[in-house]
PDB file of C-alpha atoms in Angstrom:
ATOM      1  CA  MET A   1      19.833  46.313 -79.355  1.00 43.00           C
ATOM      2  CA  THR A   2      21.645  47.631 -75.991  1.00 43.00           C
ATOM      3  CA  SER A   3      24.856  48.603 -77.277  1.00 41.00           C
ATOM      4  CA  LYS A   4      28.723  47.593 -75.636  1.00 41.00           C
ATOM      5  CA  SER A   5      29.137  51.040 -74.393  1.00 42.00           C
ATOM      6  CA  ALA A   6      25.655  51.454 -72.446  1.00 42.00           C
ATOM      7  CA  LEU A   7      26.461  48.349 -70.536  1.00 38.00           C
ATOM      8  CA  TYR A   8      29.344  49.754 -69.386  1.00 41.00           C
ATOM      9  CA  ARG A   9      28.083  53.142 -68.302  1.00 53.00           C
ATOM     10  CA  PRO A  10      26.435  51.834 -64.518  1.00 57.00           C
ATOM     11  CA  ALA A  11      29.880  50.409 -64.005  1.00 69.00           C
ATOM     12  CA  ALA A  12      31.365  54.131 -64.691  1.00 74.00           C
ATOM     13  CA  LEU A  13      29.041  55.701 -62.852  1.00 74.00           C
ATOM     14  CA  TYR A  14      29.676  53.487 -59.638  1.00 80.00           C
ATOM     15  CA  LEU A  15      33.150  54.146 -59.814  1.00 81.00           C
ATOM     16  CA  SER A  16      32.844  58.124 -60.171  1.00 83.00           C
ATOM     17  CA  VAL A  17      30.651  58.506 -57.598  1.00 86.00           C
ATOM     18  CA  ILE A  18      33.289  55.951 -55.009  1.00 89.00           C
ATOM     19  CA  ASP A  19      35.993  58.250 -56.427  1.00 88.00           C
ATOM     20  CA  ASN A  20      34.451  61.576 -55.219  1.00 86.00           C
ATOM     21  CA  LEU A  21      33.707  60.113 -51.889  1.00 89.00           C
ATOM     22  CA  LEU A  22      35.741  61.340 -48.790  1.00 87.00           C
ATOM     23  CA  ASP A  23      36.420  57.495 -47.425  1.00 93.00           C
ATOM     24  CA  GLY A  24      39.121  56.090 -48.774  1.00 94.00           C
ATOM     25  CA  VAL A  25      38.166  52.912 -50.859  1.00 95.00           C
ATOM     26  CA  TYR A  26      40.651  49.861 -52.589  1.00 95.00           C
ATOM     27  CA  PHE A  27      39.806  46.425 -53.969  1.00 94.00           C
ATOM     28  CA  VAL A  28      42.325  43.887 -54.189  1.00 93.00           C
ATOM     29  CA  ASN A  29      41.335  40.600 -56.040  1.00 93.00           C
ATOM     30  CA  SER A  30      41.943  37.112 -54.360  1.00 90.00           C
ATOM     31  CA  GLU A  31      45.655  37.351 -54.496  1.00 90.00           C
ATOM     32  CA  ARG A  32      45.983  40.360 -52.791  1.00 90.00           C
ATOM     33  CA  LYS A  33      46.529  42.289 -55.693  1.00 93.00           C
ATOM     34  CA  ILE A  34      45.256  46.143 -55.055  1.00 94.00           C
ATOM     35  CA  THR A  35      43.419  46.909 -58.794  1.00 93.00           C
ATOM     36  CA  TYR A  36      41.967  50.222 -57.509  1.00 94.00           C
ATOM     37  CA  TRP A  37      42.395  52.924 -55.331  1.00 95.00           C
ATOM     38  CA  ASN A  38      40.293  56.054 -55.370  1.00 94.00           C
ATOM     39  CA  LYS A  39      41.077  59.840 -54.683  1.00 94.00           C
ATOM     40  CA  ALA A  40      40.624  60.027 -51.520  1.00 93.00           C
ATOM     41  CA  ALA A  41      42.571  57.147 -50.570  1.00 94.00           C
ATOM     42  CA  GLU A  42      45.233  59.152 -52.177  1.00 94.00           C
ATOM     43  CA  GLU A  43      44.706  62.161 -49.883  1.00 91.00           C
ATOM     44  CA  ILE A  44      44.637  59.693 -46.623  1.00 91.00           C
ATOM     45  CA  SER A  45      47.926  57.780 -47.465  1.00 92.00           C
ATOM     46  CA  GLY A  46      49.704  60.031 -49.392  1.00 92.00           C
ATOM     47  CA  TYR A  47      50.111  57.171 -51.861  1.00 94.00           C
ATOM     48  CA  LYS A  48      48.544  58.109 -56.296  1.00 95.00           C
ATOM     49  CA  ALA A  49      46.853  55.134 -57.535  1.00 94.00           C
ATOM     50  CA  GLU A  50      49.640  54.535 -59.279  1.00 95.00           C
ATOM     51  CA  GLU A  51      51.944  53.580 -56.456  1.00 94.00           C
ATOM     52  CA  ILE A  52      49.603  51.525 -55.585  1.00 93.00           C
ATOM     53  CA  ILE A  53      47.729  49.162 -58.162  1.00 94.00           C
ATOM     54  CA  GLY A  54      49.335  46.421 -59.631  1.00 92.00           C
ATOM     55  CA  LYS A  55      51.052  46.102 -55.735  1.00 91.00           C
ATOM     56  CA  CYS A  56      50.478  43.519 -53.536  1.00 89.00           C
ATOM     57  CA  CYS A  57      49.066  44.513 -49.805  1.00 82.00           C
ATOM     58  CA  GLN A  58      50.890  42.598 -48.033  1.00 75.00           C
ATOM     59  CA  SER A  59      54.151  43.638 -49.284  1.00 76.00           C
ATOM     60  CA  ASN A  60      53.907  46.309 -46.413  1.00 72.00           C
ATOM     61  CA  ILE A  61      53.627  49.481 -48.813  1.00 81.00           C
ATOM     62  CA  LEU A  62      50.637  50.188 -45.949  1.00 83.00           C
ATOM     63  CA  ASP A  63      52.568  48.291 -43.197  1.00 84.00           C
ATOM     64  CA  HIS A  64      49.000  48.429 -41.102  1.00 87.00           C
ATOM     65  CA  ILE A  65      49.117  47.846 -37.527  1.00 84.00           C
ATOM     66  CA  ASP A  66      46.574  47.478 -34.587  1.00 81.00           C
ATOM     67  CA  CYS A  67      46.525  49.354 -31.441  1.00 72.00           C
ATOM     68  CA  ASP A  68      49.152  47.339 -29.807  1.00 68.00           C
ATOM     69  CA  GLY A  69      51.620  48.173 -32.315  1.00 72.00           C
ATOM     70  CA  ARG A  70      51.042  44.703 -33.942  1.00 77.00           C
ATOM     71  CA  SER A  71      52.373  44.163 -37.659  1.00 80.00           C
ATOM     72  CA  LEU A  72      48.852  42.875 -39.750  1.00 84.00           C
ATOM     73  CA  CYS A  73      50.576  42.246 -43.014  1.00 76.00           C
ATOM     74  CA  ASP A  74      52.719  39.252 -42.074  1.00 69.00           C
ATOM     75  CA  SER A  75      49.570  37.689 -39.855  1.00 70.00           C
ATOM     76  CA  GLY A  76      46.089  39.089 -38.505  1.00 78.00           C
ATOM     77  CA  CYS A  77      45.180  40.994 -41.540  1.00 86.00           C
ATOM     78  CA  PRO A  78      41.303  41.865 -41.523  1.00 89.00           C
ATOM     79  CA  LEU A  79      40.980  41.878 -45.246  1.00 90.00           C
ATOM     80  CA  PHE A  80      43.248  38.339 -45.759  1.00 89.00           C
ATOM     81  CA  ALA A  81      40.738  36.967 -43.513  1.00 90.00           C
ATOM     82  CA  THR A  82      37.509  38.071 -45.182  1.00 92.00           C
ATOM     83  CA  ILE A  83      39.046  37.057 -49.228  1.00 89.00           C
ATOM     84  CA  LEU A  84      39.451  33.158 -47.120  1.00 89.00           C
ATOM     85  CA  ASP A  85      36.119  33.258 -45.147  1.00 89.00           C
ATOM     86  CA  GLY A  86      33.971  35.974 -47.249  1.00 91.00           C
ATOM     87  CA  ARG A  87      32.656  37.501 -43.292  1.00 91.00           C
ATOM     88  CA  GLN A  88      32.457  41.325 -43.419  1.00 93.00           C
ATOM     89  CA  ARG A  89      34.847  42.924 -40.875  1.00 93.00           C
ATOM     90  CA  ARG A  90      35.290  46.044 -38.941  1.00 92.00           C
ATOM     91  CA  ASP A  91      38.306  47.361 -37.268  1.00 90.00           C
ATOM     92  CA  GLU A  92      40.822  50.443 -36.120  1.00 89.00           C
ATOM     93  CA  VAL A  93      44.076  50.421 -37.574  1.00 89.00           C
ATOM     94  CA  PHE A  94      47.203  52.275 -37.900  1.00 88.00           C
ATOM     95  CA  LEU A  95      48.218  52.583 -41.638  1.00 88.00           C
ATOM     96  CA  ARG A  96      51.329  54.135 -42.798  1.00 86.00           C
ATOM     97  CA  HIS A  97      51.169  57.526 -44.820  1.00 87.00           C
ATOM     98  CA  LYS A  98      53.992  57.711 -47.117  1.00 88.00           C
ATOM     99  CA  ASP A  99      55.758  60.725 -45.194  1.00 83.00           C
ATOM    100  CA  GLY A 100      56.513  58.182 -42.484  1.00 82.00           C
ATOM    101  CA  TYR A 101      54.108  58.889 -40.005  1.00 82.00           C
ATOM    102  CA  ARG A 102      50.935  57.039 -38.861  1.00 85.00           C
ATOM    103  CA  VAL A 103      47.235  57.761 -39.128  1.00 85.00           C
ATOM    104  CA  LEU A 104      44.616  55.799 -37.831  1.00 86.00           C
ATOM    105  CA  ILE A 105      41.764  54.765 -39.288  1.00 91.00           C
ATOM    106  CA  HIS A 106      38.514  52.836 -38.980  1.00 91.00           C
ATOM    107  CA  VAL A 107      38.072  50.191 -41.635  1.00 94.00           C
ATOM    108  CA  ASN A 108      35.413  48.254 -43.091  1.00 95.00           C
ATOM    109  CA  ILE A 109      35.926  45.612 -45.209  1.00 95.00           C
ATOM    110  CA  PHE A 110      33.566  42.920 -47.160  1.00 93.00           C
ATOM    111  CA  PRO A 111      33.954  40.486 -49.551  1.00 94.00           C
ATOM    112  CA  ILE A 112      33.430  40.789 -53.314  1.00 92.00           C
ATOM    113  CA  ILE A 113      31.559  37.845 -54.344  1.00 90.00           C
ATOM    114  CA  GLU A 114      30.812  36.433 -58.306  1.00 87.00           C
ATOM    115  CA  GLY A 115      28.841  33.984 -59.342  1.00 86.00           C
ATOM    116  CA  GLY A 116      28.795  32.424 -55.914  1.00 85.00           C
ATOM    117  CA  ARG A 117      32.675  32.817 -55.443  1.00 89.00           C
ATOM    118  CA  ASN A 118      34.629  34.945 -53.526  1.00 89.00           C
ATOM    119  CA  ILE A 119      37.082  36.672 -56.039  1.00 91.00           C
ATOM    120  CA  GLY A 120      38.277  39.734 -53.479  1.00 93.00           C
ATOM    121  CA  ALA A 121      37.505  42.171 -50.954  1.00 94.00           C
ATOM    122  CA  VAL A 122      36.692  45.920 -50.758  1.00 95.00           C
ATOM    123  CA  GLU A 123      37.966  47.885 -48.219  1.00 96.00           C
ATOM    124  CA  ILE A 124      36.959  50.988 -47.015  1.00 95.00           C
ATOM    125  CA  PHE A 125      38.849  53.334 -44.611  1.00 95.00           C
ATOM    126  CA  THR A 126      38.171  56.772 -42.628  1.00 91.00           C
ATOM    127  CA  PRO A 127      40.515  58.470 -40.606  1.00 85.00           C
ATOM    128  CA  ARG A 128      39.074  58.905 -36.969  1.00 72.00           C
ATOM    129  CA  MET A 129      37.220  62.245 -36.542  1.00 50.00           C
ATOM    130  CA  SER A 130      40.359  63.732 -34.328  1.00 45.00           C
ATOM    131  CA  THR A 131      42.583  63.190 -37.509  1.00 39.00           C
ATOM    132  CA  ARG A 132      39.962  64.700 -39.755  1.00 37.00           C
ATOM    133  CA  HIS A 133      40.235  67.442 -37.800  1.00 38.00           C
ATOM    134  CA  ASP A 134      43.501  67.879 -37.812  1.00 41.00           C
ATOM    135  CA  TYR A 135      44.161  66.577 -41.076  1.00 39.00           C
ATOM    136  CA  CYS A 136      41.971  69.418 -42.840  1.00 38.00           C
ATOM    137  CA  ARG A 137      43.387  71.847 -40.131  1.00 38.00           C
ATOM    138  CA  ALA A 138      46.878  71.106 -41.704  1.00 38.00           C
ATOM    139  CA  GLN A 139      46.014  72.274 -44.958  1.00 38.00           C
ATOM    140  CA  ILE A 140      45.140  75.565 -43.725  1.00 32.00           C
ATOM    141  CA  GLN A 141      47.871  76.024 -41.227  1.00 37.00           C
ATOM    142  CA  PRO A 142      50.666  73.315 -41.469  1.00 36.00           C
ATOM    143  CA  ALA A 143      51.589  71.756 -38.309  1.00 39.00           C
ATOM    144  CA  VAL A 144      55.090  72.739 -37.137  1.00 40.00           C
ATOM    145  CA  THR A 145      58.201  71.620 -39.354  1.00 39.00           C
ATOM    146  CA  PHE A 146      61.678  70.393 -37.939  1.00 39.00           C
ATOM    147  CA  ASP A 147      62.863  73.472 -39.401  1.00 40.00           C
ATOM    148  CA  SER A 148      60.598  75.834 -38.090  1.00 38.00           C
ATOM    149  CA  ARG A 149      62.248  74.630 -34.175  1.00 42.00           C
ATOM    150  CA  SER A 150      64.886  77.263 -34.808  1.00 40.00           C
ATOM    151  CA  ASN A 151      62.373  79.638 -33.064  1.00 45.00           C
ATOM    152  CA  SER A 152      62.027  76.795 -30.263  1.00 51.00           C
ATOM    153  CA  ASP A 153      60.323  79.810 -28.617  1.00 54.00           C
ATOM    154  CA  SER A 154      57.158  79.589 -30.694  1.00 63.00           C
ATOM    155  CA  SER A 155      56.581  75.691 -29.616  1.00 72.00           C
ATOM    156  CA  ASN A 156      57.201  76.814 -25.894  1.00 82.00           C
ATOM    157  CA  GLU A 157      54.845  79.618 -25.719  1.00 84.00           C
ATOM    158  CA  GLU A 158      52.128  77.278 -27.699  1.00 84.00           C
ATOM    159  CA  ALA A 159      52.586  74.338 -24.943  1.00 89.00           C
ATOM    160  CA  GLU A 160      53.057  76.675 -22.369  1.00 90.00           C
ATOM    161  CA  SER A 161      49.590  78.593 -23.295  1.00 86.00           C
ATOM    162  CA  TYR A 162      47.558  74.862 -23.430  1.00 89.00           C
ATOM    163  CA  ILE A 163      49.174  74.204 -19.880  1.00 92.00           C
ATOM    164  CA  ALA A 164      47.969  77.249 -19.023  1.00 90.00           C
ATOM    165  CA  PHE A 165      44.843  76.571 -19.801  1.00 88.00           C
ATOM    166  CA  LYS A 166      44.288  72.877 -18.602  1.00 91.00           C
ATOM    167  CA  LEU A 167      45.264  73.982 -14.733  1.00 93.00           C
ATOM    168  CA  GLN A 168      42.419  76.452 -14.594  1.00 88.00           C
ATOM    169  CA  GLU A 169      40.272  74.075 -16.084  1.00 88.00           C
ATOM    170  CA  LEU A 170      41.823  71.594 -13.588  1.00 92.00           C
ATOM    171  CA  ARG A 171      41.411  73.902 -10.669  1.00 90.00           C
ATOM    172  CA  ARG A 172      37.976  74.895 -11.732  1.00 84.00           C
ATOM    173  CA  SER A 173      36.669  71.295 -12.616  1.00 86.00           C
ATOM    174  CA  GLN A 174      38.917  68.819 -11.632  1.00 91.00           C
ATOM    175  CA  ASN A 175      39.419  68.053 -15.584  1.00 91.00           C
ATOM    176  CA  ASN A 176      42.568  65.837 -14.895  1.00 94.00           C
ATOM    177  CA  PHE A 177      45.311  65.547 -17.554  1.00 96.00           C
ATOM    178  CA  CYS A 178      48.787  64.787 -17.827  1.00 96.00           C
ATOM    179  CA  VAL A 179      51.904  65.559 -19.454  1.00 97.00           C
ATOM    180  CA  ILE A 180      54.235  63.593 -21.383  1.00 96.00           C
ATOM    181  CA  PHE A 181      57.821  64.200 -22.596  1.00 95.00           C
ATOM    182  CA  PHE A 182      60.029  62.353 -24.692  1.00 93.00           C
ATOM    183  CA  ASP A 183      63.332  62.039 -27.130  1.00 89.00           C
ATOM    184  CA  ILE A 184      64.186  59.829 -29.644  1.00 87.00           C
ATOM    185  CA  GLU A 185      67.090  58.204 -27.826  1.00 82.00           C
ATOM    186  CA  ASN A 186      69.122  57.330 -30.528  1.00 78.00           C
ATOM    187  CA  LEU A 187      69.028  60.918 -32.504  1.00 83.00           C
ATOM    188  CA  GLU A 188      72.475  61.874 -32.084  1.00 83.00           C
ATOM    189  CA  VAL A 189      73.713  58.284 -33.585  1.00 82.00           C
ATOM    190  CA  VAL A 190      71.361  59.316 -37.072  1.00 83.00           C
ATOM    191  CA  TYR A 191      73.154  62.733 -36.779  1.00 84.00           C
ATOM    192  CA  GLU A 192      76.265  60.906 -37.119  1.00 85.00           C
ATOM    193  CA  LYS A 193      75.655  57.914 -39.147  1.00 85.00           C
ATOM    194  CA  TYR A 194      73.051  59.526 -41.689  1.00 85.00           C
ATOM    195  CA  GLY A 195      73.349  62.621 -42.022  1.00 85.00           C
ATOM    196  CA  SER A 196      71.233  65.913 -40.726  1.00 84.00           C
ATOM    197  CA  GLU A 197      68.749  65.534 -43.806  1.00 85.00           C
ATOM    198  CA  VAL A 198      67.849  61.432 -42.621  1.00 84.00           C
ATOM    199  CA  ALA A 199      67.848  63.140 -38.845  1.00 84.00           C
ATOM    200  CA  ARG A 200      65.254  65.998 -39.720  1.00 85.00           C
ATOM    201  CA  ASN A 201      63.441  63.850 -42.139  1.00 84.00           C
ATOM    202  CA  LEU A 202      62.811  61.155 -38.812  1.00 85.00           C
ATOM    203  CA  GLN A 203      61.729  63.523 -36.299  1.00 86.00           C
ATOM    204  CA  GLU A 204      59.590  65.190 -38.307  1.00 88.00           C
ATOM    205  CA  SER A 205      57.853  61.675 -39.291  1.00 87.00           C
ATOM    206  CA  VAL A 206      57.859  61.266 -35.052  1.00 89.00           C
ATOM    207  CA  TYR A 207      55.862  64.210 -34.928  1.00 90.00           C
ATOM    208  CA  LYS A 208      53.693  63.803 -37.357  1.00 89.00           C
ATOM    209  CA  SER A 209      52.875  60.339 -36.146  1.00 88.00           C
ATOM    210  CA  ILE A 210      51.670  61.846 -32.966  1.00 90.00           C
ATOM    211  CA  TYR A 211      50.275  65.112 -34.312  1.00 88.00           C
ATOM    212  CA  PHE A 212      47.705  63.235 -36.299  1.00 84.00           C
ATOM    213  CA  ASN A 213      46.365  61.183 -33.970  1.00 86.00           C
ATOM    214  CA  ILE A 214      45.505  62.932 -31.082  1.00 85.00           C
ATOM    215  CA  ARG A 215      42.205  64.188 -29.546  1.00 83.00           C
ATOM    216  CA  PRO A 216      41.354  68.010 -30.105  1.00 81.00           C
ATOM    217  CA  THR A 217      41.286  68.557 -26.421  1.00 84.00           C
ATOM    218  CA  ASP A 218      44.678  67.203 -26.341  1.00 91.00           C
ATOM    219  CA  HIS A 219      48.084  68.989 -27.647  1.00 92.00           C
ATOM    220  CA  PHE A 220      51.361  67.944 -29.062  1.00 93.00           C
ATOM    221  CA  SER A 221      54.628  70.334 -29.939  1.00 91.00           C
ATOM    222  CA  TYR A 222      58.149  69.927 -30.293  1.00 90.00           C
ATOM    223  CA  TRP A 223      59.845  71.511 -26.503  1.00 88.00           C
ATOM    224  CA  GLU A 224      62.911  73.415 -27.247  1.00 77.00           C
ATOM    225  CA  ASN A 225      65.862  71.040 -27.843  1.00 67.00           C
ATOM    226  CA  LYS A 226      64.924  68.611 -25.169  1.00 63.00           C
ATOM    227  CA  GLY A 227      62.354  66.921 -27.348  1.00 88.00           C
ATOM    228  CA  PHE A 228      58.415  66.297 -27.522  1.00 94.00           C
ATOM    229  CA  ILE A 229      55.938  67.302 -25.261  1.00 95.00           C
ATOM    230  CA  GLY A 230      52.284  66.061 -24.896  1.00 95.00           C
ATOM    231  CA  VAL A 231      49.266  67.589 -22.663  1.00 95.00           C
ATOM    232  CA  PHE A 232      46.295  64.895 -22.447  1.00 95.00           C
ATOM    233  CA  GLU A 233      43.289  64.307 -20.669  1.00 93.00           C
ATOM    234  CA  VAL A 234      42.644  61.816 -18.708  1.00 93.00           C
ATOM    235  CA  ASN A 235      39.812  60.344 -16.313  1.00 90.00           C
ATOM    236  CA  LYS A 236      42.090  58.009 -14.223  1.00 89.00           C
ATOM    237  CA  GLU A 237      45.360  58.391 -13.264  1.00 88.00           C
ATOM    238  CA  TYR A 238      46.482  54.725 -14.704  1.00 89.00           C
ATOM    239  CA  GLU A 239      45.075  56.225 -18.208  1.00 92.00           C
ATOM    240  CA  ALA A 240      48.333  58.653 -18.083  1.00 92.00           C
ATOM    241  CA  THR A 241      50.506  55.332 -18.349  1.00 91.00           C
ATOM    242  CA  LEU A 242      48.170  54.004 -21.178  1.00 91.00           C
ATOM    243  CA  LEU A 243      48.644  57.047 -22.844  1.00 92.00           C
ATOM    244  CA  ALA A 244      52.528  56.786 -23.070  1.00 92.00           C
ATOM    245  CA  ASP A 245      52.541  53.348 -24.004  1.00 91.00           C
ATOM    246  CA  LYS A 246      50.671  54.455 -27.285  1.00 89.00           C
ATOM    247  CA  VAL A 247      53.149  57.536 -27.877  1.00 91.00           C
ATOM    248  CA  ARG A 248      55.768  54.443 -27.350  1.00 89.00           C
ATOM    249  CA  TYR A 249      53.876  52.392 -30.662  1.00 86.00           C
ATOM    250  CA  LEU A 250      53.533  55.626 -32.612  1.00 88.00           C
ATOM    251  CA  VAL A 251      57.320  56.323 -32.380  1.00 88.00           C
ATOM    252  CA  GLU A 252      58.245  52.776 -32.889  1.00 84.00           C
ATOM    253  CA  GLY A 253      55.652  52.364 -35.449  1.00 82.00           C
ATOM    254  CA  THR A 254      57.172  55.042 -37.964  1.00 83.00           C
ATOM    255  CA  ASP A 255      58.549  54.655 -40.964  1.00 74.00           C
ATOM    256  CA  ILE A 256      62.456  54.448 -41.113  1.00 72.00           C
ATOM    257  CA  PRO A 257      64.144  56.306 -44.443  1.00 67.00           C
ATOM    258  CA  GLN A 258      65.155  53.979 -46.462  1.00 66.00           C
ATOM    259  CA  LYS A 259      68.992  54.235 -46.267  1.00 68.00           C
ATOM    260  CA  MET A 260      68.414  53.744 -42.503  1.00 70.00           C
ATOM    261  CA  GLY A 261      68.557  49.792 -43.051  1.00 67.00           C
ATOM    262  CA  ASN A 262      67.445  48.022 -40.195  1.00 66.00           C
ATOM    263  CA  PHE A 263      67.879  51.139 -37.675  1.00 72.00           C
ATOM    264  CA  SER A 264      65.246  50.831 -35.159  1.00 77.00           C
ATOM    265  CA  ILE A 265      63.498  53.957 -32.804  1.00 82.00           C
ATOM    266  CA  SER A 266      64.229  53.727 -29.509  1.00 82.00           C
ATOM    267  CA  THR A 267      62.864  56.342 -26.910  1.00 88.00           C
ATOM    268  CA  SER A 268      62.435  57.610 -23.427  1.00 89.00           C
ATOM    269  CA  ILE A 269      59.089  58.724 -22.105  1.00 93.00           C
ATOM    270  CA  GLY A 270      58.443  60.614 -18.668  1.00 94.00           C
ATOM    271  CA  VAL A 271      55.112  60.855 -17.800  1.00 95.00           C
ATOM    272  CA  THR A 272      53.221  63.050 -14.785  1.00 96.00           C
ATOM    273  CA  MET A 273      49.568  63.870 -13.321  1.00 96.00           C
ATOM    274  CA  ALA A 274      49.566  67.894 -13.248  1.00 96.00           C
ATOM    275  CA  ASN A 275      47.937  68.603  -9.819  1.00 95.00           C
ATOM    276  CA  GLU A 276      46.365  71.849  -8.860  1.00 93.00           C
ATOM    277  CA  HIS A 277      49.307  73.518  -6.863  1.00 94.00           C
ATOM    278  CA  ASP A 278      51.362  72.815  -9.942  1.00 95.00           C
ATOM    279  CA  THR A 279      52.318  75.931 -12.593  1.00 94.00           C
ATOM    280  CA  ILE A 280      53.496  75.442 -15.922  1.00 93.00           C
ATOM    281  CA  THR A 281      57.100  75.509 -14.902  1.00 94.00           C
ATOM    282  CA  SER A 282      56.754  72.883 -12.314  1.00 96.00           C
ATOM    283  CA  VAL A 283      54.832  70.384 -14.208  1.00 96.00           C
ATOM    284  CA  VAL A 284      56.940  70.363 -17.441  1.00 94.00           C
ATOM    285  CA  ASP A 285      60.307  69.737 -14.893  1.00 94.00           C
ATOM    286  CA  ARG A 286      58.442  67.066 -13.471  1.00 95.00           C
ATOM    287  CA  ALA A 287      57.631  65.262 -16.524  1.00 94.00           C
ATOM    288  CA  HIS A 288      61.221  65.981 -18.281  1.00 92.00           C
ATOM    289  CA  LYS A 289      62.877  64.533 -14.261  1.00 93.00           C
ATOM    290  CA  VAL A 290      60.687  61.599 -14.992  1.00 92.00           C
ATOM    291  CA  MET A 291      61.686  61.034 -18.311  1.00 91.00           C
ATOM    292  CA  LEU A 292      65.454  60.812 -17.042  1.00 88.00           C
ATOM    293  CA  GLN A 293      65.054  58.277 -14.596  1.00 86.00           C
ATOM    294  CA  CYS A 294      64.837  56.194 -17.329  1.00 80.00           C
ATOM    295  CA  ASP A 295      67.604  53.757 -16.847  1.00 61.00           C
ATOM    296  CA  ASN A 296      70.625  53.279 -19.074  1.00 54.00           C
ATOM    297  CA  THR A 297      69.617  49.771 -20.863  1.00 53.00           C
ATOM    298  CA  SER A 298      68.986  49.886 -24.778  1.00 55.00           C
ATOM    299  CA  GLY A 299      65.588  50.017 -26.249  1.00 59.00           C
ATOM    300  CA  THR A 300      62.379  51.979 -25.455  1.00 65.00           C
ATOM    301  CA  ARG A 301      61.601  53.179 -21.769  1.00 84.00           C
ATOM    302  CA  ILE A 302      58.239  54.523 -20.049  1.00 89.00           C
ATOM    303  CA  SER A 303      59.127  55.998 -16.446  1.00 89.00           C
ATOM    304  CA  SER A 304      55.641  57.345 -14.747  1.00 89.00           C
ATOM    305  CA  ASP A 305      54.756  59.013 -11.530  1.00 86.00           C
ATOM    306  CA  ALA A 306      51.166  58.577 -12.368  1.00 69.00           C
TER     307      ALA A 306
END
């Protein structure tokens, strides 16, 4: 006669295997309550299993948004759609890390069928390759933090060195690139109303939202006390504006510290295409000047000469 404990060994074995995958995996029941959260899910999201299990995925704890910045937890959730119709789905979304920044993930969702009934769904999620690359790199050599901006020369030298390299590539191989310059429009309000610690945390979250979602061929860093600078490869000039719009929704999708309530982040974004006659100074100054051309109306604005 087979013992009861022996019957549970296969399930325990499967869970052990799932718990040691490099992909994040979680289960939800038909009420969208999370019932399982593996170790990779903890690593990718920053949330421990005990912080997640038992919560409903539509409670916005992960606050998935699509590539247009639309929230998926209230409407348009592919996982909920799979629970309803039993169809497998694949998609690309941004989850909100516990620290507030965004991580682009590929999701593979399929139903859990038992006795002919759909009793829930499984989601397997994987950071896109460049995010995984940057994530692993960050474990070895942590990303620049807000506090390290006291040595702004370090960030500037990194960006200048990369722009010099890209200018050489442009002249030699016609590899086009754009420079995007932006700042957090209402950061001074945050300092005055909520204090320096909240402002630092918010700015670092914005930094990470961009840093963890760029390609290995791109560069992103702080720039002096003026804001942030990004250097991005492009094939066509119009792609520069599309990249600026991606920066926009990543900034707007950054998590707001709880004590700030309904506060919303706005930003001014300037984008310019580099040309063969540019120097490091000329292309950076032009991107900064284009950013300053944004008018004084409220809300996020993008200005481009591309």
